[in-house]
């Protein structure tokens, strides 16, 4: 454990071998680079923890190492979270893990192989991943294009928010995260054999693009709870012939009350041949800015009853209020709050029994 600051701006820090060894930094670290590596016949995985915000490290690469980022923004926004190391096989990727227990904002993720950065030989292994058991968010500011084979795990939330019209690609992995993906700008591509079996939310902001170009038959499963589309300038592209099911859809701040979405003039943001989004309305959601609880037209599937949970949610900048002005029928459950990406508030004003 290192409790003081480490000042080594022109030097390299590394974790070498030593099965399951742990090294924690509680003070600020300033170094040229940090990486894990194989050495002396020891392929053991070690653990490194950064418990201070604002460490100044130029390159970070956790080959054979789990790096825990326990403080918000452990590194500057200009740093890429990398896997592997250039031209040195004993530092290339494999069993490299980032574990986030606090939100992080970085440049990009990068998978470096035998030649870096000229031809970007991406050699990320199946055992390389980034995750969060606390539901933390990794925001990539994107100062250029990039891509990675790294797997997203646990309940990690991923946000692509580039400073320009840049593209980032996730390729060839089954991402097991149960969190949400938000595309605030530019283009996020999911290609190769990418799958999201546990993803619960997807947000595509105005002018942003999410291109789902997987070759897998089922890219999403029915665990997707919310799809938020900014407006008609947003783009959601699906593989030809693919259909998926989502519990709720919001477009331009309004809850979609229908059962099916297909490409066309009505939904210009959806792209792909013979694609379809089926909306299950697994919960009964409030669909207007304000009104009375007992008015059927204010809900996706009529006045709430005991068969479905009632949800009063803000889906965008618009705040919403549901007023209970008369004794209401029992409901199975009630959720009041905001969805991912929303800035408005949600209120249930109870003037009578509910």
XYZ file of N, CA and C in Angstrom, residues 200 220-228 236 238 241-250 256-263 267 269-270 274-283 285:
132
model
N -30.119 -3.630 -20.430
C -31.453 -3.205 -20.008
C -31.879 -1.859 -20.590
N -29.924 -8.714 -29.231
C -30.519 -8.345 -27.949
C -31.441 -9.486 -27.502
N -31.710 -9.533 -26.207
C -32.718 -10.450 -25.704
C -33.870 -9.622 -25.139
N -34.858 -10.309 -24.593
C -36.034 -9.600 -24.087
C -35.784 -8.912 -22.744
N -34.525 -8.840 -22.312
C -34.222 -8.129 -21.072
C -34.120 -6.621 -21.288
N -34.125 -6.174 -22.550
C -34.053 -4.745 -22.829
C -35.333 -4.078 -22.338
N -35.187 -3.165 -21.356
C -36.339 -2.544 -20.727
C -36.718 -1.209 -21.361
N -35.728 -0.430 -21.785
C -36.051 0.890 -22.309
C -35.192 1.235 -23.512
N -35.837 1.814 -24.518
C -35.173 2.350 -25.699
C -35.574 3.812 -25.800
N -34.588 4.711 -25.733
C -34.846 6.144 -25.785
C -34.200 6.708 -27.042
N -30.849 4.458 -35.376
C -30.688 3.116 -34.836
C -30.747 2.163 -36.018
N -30.344 -1.695 -37.441
C -30.363 -3.096 -37.045
C -29.937 -3.974 -38.209
N -33.257 -8.214 -41.306
C -34.073 -9.343 -40.875
C -34.170 -9.524 -39.371
N -33.518 -8.677 -38.588
C -33.517 -8.879 -37.139
C -34.681 -8.148 -36.462
N -35.248 -8.803 -35.482
C -36.295 -8.238 -34.655
C -35.860 -8.313 -33.202
N -36.285 -7.350 -32.403
C -36.057 -7.488 -30.969
C -37.220 -6.870 -30.211
N -37.310 -7.254 -28.959
C -38.421 -6.849 -28.103
C -37.911 -5.939 -26.999
N -38.669 -4.896 -26.714
C -38.309 -3.966 -25.647
C -39.575 -3.645 -24.855
N -39.402 -3.403 -23.553
C -40.562 -3.152 -22.709
C -41.181 -1.786 -22.987
N -40.326 -0.737 -23.120
C -40.846 0.617 -23.314
C -39.978 1.368 -24.319
N -40.598 2.241 -25.093
C -39.882 3.078 -26.060
C -40.303 4.526 -25.872
N -39.335 5.429 -25.913
C -39.614 6.856 -25.860
C -38.924 7.531 -27.033
N -43.956 5.882 -26.540
C -44.607 5.209 -27.662
C -45.692 4.283 -27.138
N -46.898 4.457 -27.650
C -48.042 3.708 -27.127
C -48.429 2.529 -28.017
N -47.795 2.375 -29.178
C -48.139 1.285 -30.077
C -47.457 -0.017 -29.708
N -47.574 -0.987 -30.595
C -47.038 -2.315 -30.326
C -45.874 -2.699 -31.234
N -45.661 -1.937 -32.329
C -44.659 -2.349 -33.306
C -44.056 -1.141 -34.003
N -42.753 -1.182 -34.227
C -42.043 -0.110 -34.930
C -41.270 -0.720 -36.088
N -41.484 -0.175 -37.286
C -40.758 -0.626 -38.476
C -40.213 0.607 -39.198
N -39.161 0.451 -40.010
C -38.610 1.606 -40.724
C -39.636 2.232 -41.660
N -41.144 6.489 -38.635
C -40.012 6.255 -37.744
C -38.718 6.366 -38.552
N -35.869 7.263 -37.839
C -34.644 6.964 -37.095
C -34.283 5.483 -37.128
N -35.229 4.609 -37.507
C -34.963 3.168 -37.545
C -34.531 2.762 -38.950
N -36.258 -5.275 -43.438
C -37.088 -6.284 -42.768
C -36.784 -6.375 -41.274
N -36.633 -5.217 -40.635
C -36.384 -5.198 -39.198
C -37.631 -4.713 -38.471
N -37.710 -5.057 -37.201
C -38.902 -4.701 -36.430
C -38.557 -4.629 -34.951
N -39.178 -3.668 -34.272
C -39.086 -3.567 -32.822
C -40.478 -3.796 -32.256
N -40.613 -4.808 -31.430
C -41.888 -5.090 -30.776
C -41.860 -4.514 -29.365
N -42.926 -3.782 -29.005
C -43.007 -3.128 -27.697
C -44.023 -3.884 -26.855
N -43.576 -4.421 -25.728
C -44.438 -5.287 -24.917
C -45.292 -4.516 -23.916
N -44.896 -3.280 -23.588
C -45.585 -2.526 -22.522
C -45.710 -3.401 -21.279
N -44.556 -3.950 -20.874
C -44.546 -4.844 -19.714
C -45.025 -4.135 -18.458
N -44.934 -2.803 -18.479
C -45.478 -1.998 -17.396
C -46.401 -0.943 -18.000
N -47.260 2.687 -18.388
C -46.513 3.914 -18.170
C -47.343 5.156 -18.474
